Amino acid sequence: MRVTNILEGGQWVIPDIHLQRMLAAVLEIDKLPTPSGGEDYRVWMPDISIEFSVSSATSIVRQKYPNLEGASFIWRKEIHPVLAAQNWKFLRGACATFDLIQGRFKIQLANKCFLCDSAEEFLDHVLFHCSFAARAWN
């Protein structure tokens, strides 16, 4: 949006659609500068340098998670990176189990554990209750 589109008589008149976007971008509306006239120029607020960067745009749309307490045990040089990544997925609940796929993509699938072939596939079942998991734990 251009400043000239939201400036009337030296006052800010921001349409609701733009106001919602500004609030989503964590802009403080009450701290907008006082209009002083002149040419419009682009300002990217999330970055200190007011220049657009991919990393600053990513930081706005990225979902941030709290640090995992067990992360120091997972990401160690003694543990193969593939196993560490798989364990990280287990702790985050990011494994592609049927229940998560159905919820995310809103599609219906026949939900059956491929390991034991007797129950629905949920992360808790795969890790702890599946007969295959019981043999692995033993």
Short mmCIF file of C-alpha atoms in Angstrom, two decimals:
data_model
loop_
_atom_site.label_atom_id
_atom_site.label_comp_id
_atom_site.label_asym_id
_atom_site.label_seq_id
_atom_site.Cartn_x
_atom_site.Cartn_y
_atom_site.Cartn_z
CA MET A 1 0.00 0.00 0.00
CA ARG A 2 1.10 3.55 -0.56
CA VAL A 3 1.01 6.23 2.07
CA THR A 4 -1.02 8.48 -0.24
CA ASN A 5 -3.79 5.85 -0.22
CA ILE A 6 -4.18 5.98 3.56
CA LEU A 7 -3.42 9.63 4.24
CA GLU A 8 -6.27 12.16 4.17
CA GLY A 9 -5.87 15.74 5.31
CA GLY A 10 -2.61 14.99 7.12
CA GLN A 11 -4.20 12.18 9.18
CA TRP A 12 -3.88 8.40 8.94
CA VAL A 13 -7.06 6.74 7.62
CA ILE A 14 -6.19 3.05 7.37
CA PRO A 15 -8.75 0.65 5.83
CA ASP A 16 -9.58 -2.36 8.01
CA ILE A 17 -7.94 -4.89 5.68
CA HIS A 18 -4.62 -3.02 5.85
CA LEU A 19 -5.00 -2.39 9.56
CA GLN A 20 -5.36 -6.14 10.21
CA ARG A 21 -2.26 -6.87 8.11
CA MET A 22 -0.28 -4.23 9.95
CA LEU A 23 -1.32 -5.68 13.30
CA ALA A 24 -0.42 -9.19 12.09
CA ALA A 25 3.04 -7.86 11.16
CA VAL A 26 3.36 -6.59 14.76
CA LEU A 27 3.35 -2.92 13.81
CA GLU A 28 2.32 -0.53 16.54
CA ILE A 29 -0.29 1.70 14.93
CA ASP A 30 -0.09 4.35 17.63
CA LYS A 31 3.64 4.79 16.90
CA LEU A 32 3.27 5.64 13.22
CA PRO A 33 5.27 8.74 12.31
CA THR A 34 3.51 12.04 11.89
CA PRO A 35 2.92 12.67 8.17
CA SER A 36 5.19 15.42 6.86
CA GLY A 37 4.63 15.22 3.10
CA GLY A 38 7.15 14.24 0.44
CA GLU A 39 7.66 11.21 -1.74
CA ASP A 40 6.57 7.69 -0.77
CA TYR A 41 9.25 5.08 -0.21
CA ARG A 42 9.13 1.48 0.97
CA VAL A 43 9.90 0.66 4.58
CA TRP A 44 10.18 -2.89 5.89
CA MET A 45 9.55 -2.60 9.62
CA PRO A 46 10.45 -6.04 11.03
CA ASP A 47 14.11 -5.49 10.15
CA ILE A 48 16.25 -2.90 11.92
CA SER A 49 17.79 -1.77 8.63
CA ILE A 50 14.21 -1.16 7.25
CA GLU A 51 15.30 -3.12 4.17
CA PHE A 52 13.39 -6.20 3.09
CA SER A 53 15.18 -9.52 3.59
CA VAL A 54 13.99 -13.08 3.25
CA SER A 55 15.08 -13.86 6.81
CA SER A 56 12.97 -11.00 8.24
CA ALA A 57 9.93 -12.10 6.22
CA THR A 58 10.46 -15.68 7.36
CA SER A 59 10.60 -14.58 10.99
CA ILE A 60 7.12 -13.05 10.62
CA VAL A 61 5.38 -16.10 9.16
CA ARG A 62 7.39 -18.81 10.93
CA GLN A 63 5.73 -20.65 13.77
CA LYS A 64 8.07 -20.63 16.74
CA TYR A 65 8.22 -23.49 19.19
CA PRO A 66 9.70 -23.53 22.69
CA ASN A 67 13.05 -25.26 23.07
CA LEU A 68 12.84 -28.95 23.84
CA GLU A 69 14.30 -29.95 27.18
CA GLY A 70 15.75 -33.16 25.73
CA ALA A 71 17.34 -31.53 22.69
CA SER A 72 20.83 -31.74 24.17
CA PHE A 73 20.41 -35.52 24.43
CA ILE A 74 19.16 -35.88 20.86
CA TRP A 75 21.59 -33.70 18.89
CA ARG A 76 24.93 -35.18 19.91
CA LYS A 77 27.85 -36.23 17.76
CA GLU A 78 27.56 -39.81 19.06
CA ILE A 79 24.04 -40.13 17.58
CA HIS A 80 23.66 -40.53 13.84
CA PRO A 81 21.92 -37.44 12.35
CA VAL A 82 19.17 -39.55 10.76
CA LEU A 83 18.29 -41.10 14.14
CA ALA A 84 18.52 -37.72 15.87
CA ALA A 85 16.12 -36.20 13.31
CA GLN A 86 13.68 -39.08 13.76
CA ASN A 87 13.77 -38.73 17.55
CA TRP A 88 13.23 -34.98 17.21
CA LYS A 89 10.12 -35.72 15.12
CA PHE A 90 8.87 -38.09 17.83
CA LEU A 91 9.29 -35.46 20.54
CA ARG A 92 7.64 -32.73 18.44
CA GLY A 93 4.78 -34.98 17.35
CA ALA A 94 5.74 -34.33 13.72
CA CYS A 95 5.77 -37.92 12.47
CA ALA A 96 3.63 -38.62 9.44
CA THR A 97 1.15 -40.94 11.14
CA PHE A 98 -2.25 -41.48 9.55
CA ASP A 99 -4.09 -39.40 12.13
CA LEU A 100 -1.89 -36.36 11.47
CA ILE A 101 -2.12 -36.76 7.70
CA GLN A 102 -5.92 -36.97 7.85
CA GLY A 103 -6.12 -33.90 10.07
CA ARG A 104 -3.70 -31.82 8.02
CA PHE A 105 -4.96 -32.65 4.52
CA LYS A 106 -8.62 -33.32 5.39
CA ILE A 107 -8.63 -36.63 3.54
CA GLN A 108 -10.00 -39.99 4.62
CA LEU A 109 -7.57 -42.90 4.74
CA ALA A 110 -7.91 -46.42 6.05
CA ASN A 111 -6.10 -45.98 9.33
CA LYS A 112 -4.27 -49.19 10.17
CA CYS A 113 -0.84 -49.74 11.69
CA PHE A 114 1.51 -51.19 9.09
CA LEU A 115 3.68 -52.80 11.76
CA CYS A 116 1.18 -54.89 13.75
CA ASP A 117 -1.77 -54.70 11.34
CA SER A 118 -4.22 -54.79 14.25
CA ALA A 119 -4.86 -51.21 15.47
CA GLU A 120 -5.12 -47.65 14.24
CA GLU A 121 -1.86 -45.83 13.64
CA PHE A 122 -1.23 -43.10 16.21
CA LEU A 123 2.18 -41.97 17.40
CA ASP A 124 1.53 -43.27 20.90
CA HIS A 125 0.51 -46.67 19.49
CA VAL A 126 3.55 -46.91 17.19
CA LEU A 127 6.01 -46.02 19.96
CA PHE A 128 4.57 -47.87 22.94
CA HIS A 129 1.56 -50.13 22.33
CA CYS A 130 2.30 -51.83 19.02
CA SER A 131 3.49 -55.44 19.31
CA PHE A 132 6.39 -54.52 17.02
CA ALA A 133 7.36 -51.66 19.39
CA ALA A 134 7.18 -54.02 22.38
CA ARG A 135 9.66 -56.38 20.68
CA ALA A 136 11.93 -53.43 19.84
CA TRP A 137 11.85 -52.13 23.43
CA ASN A 138 12.68 -55.57 24.77
#
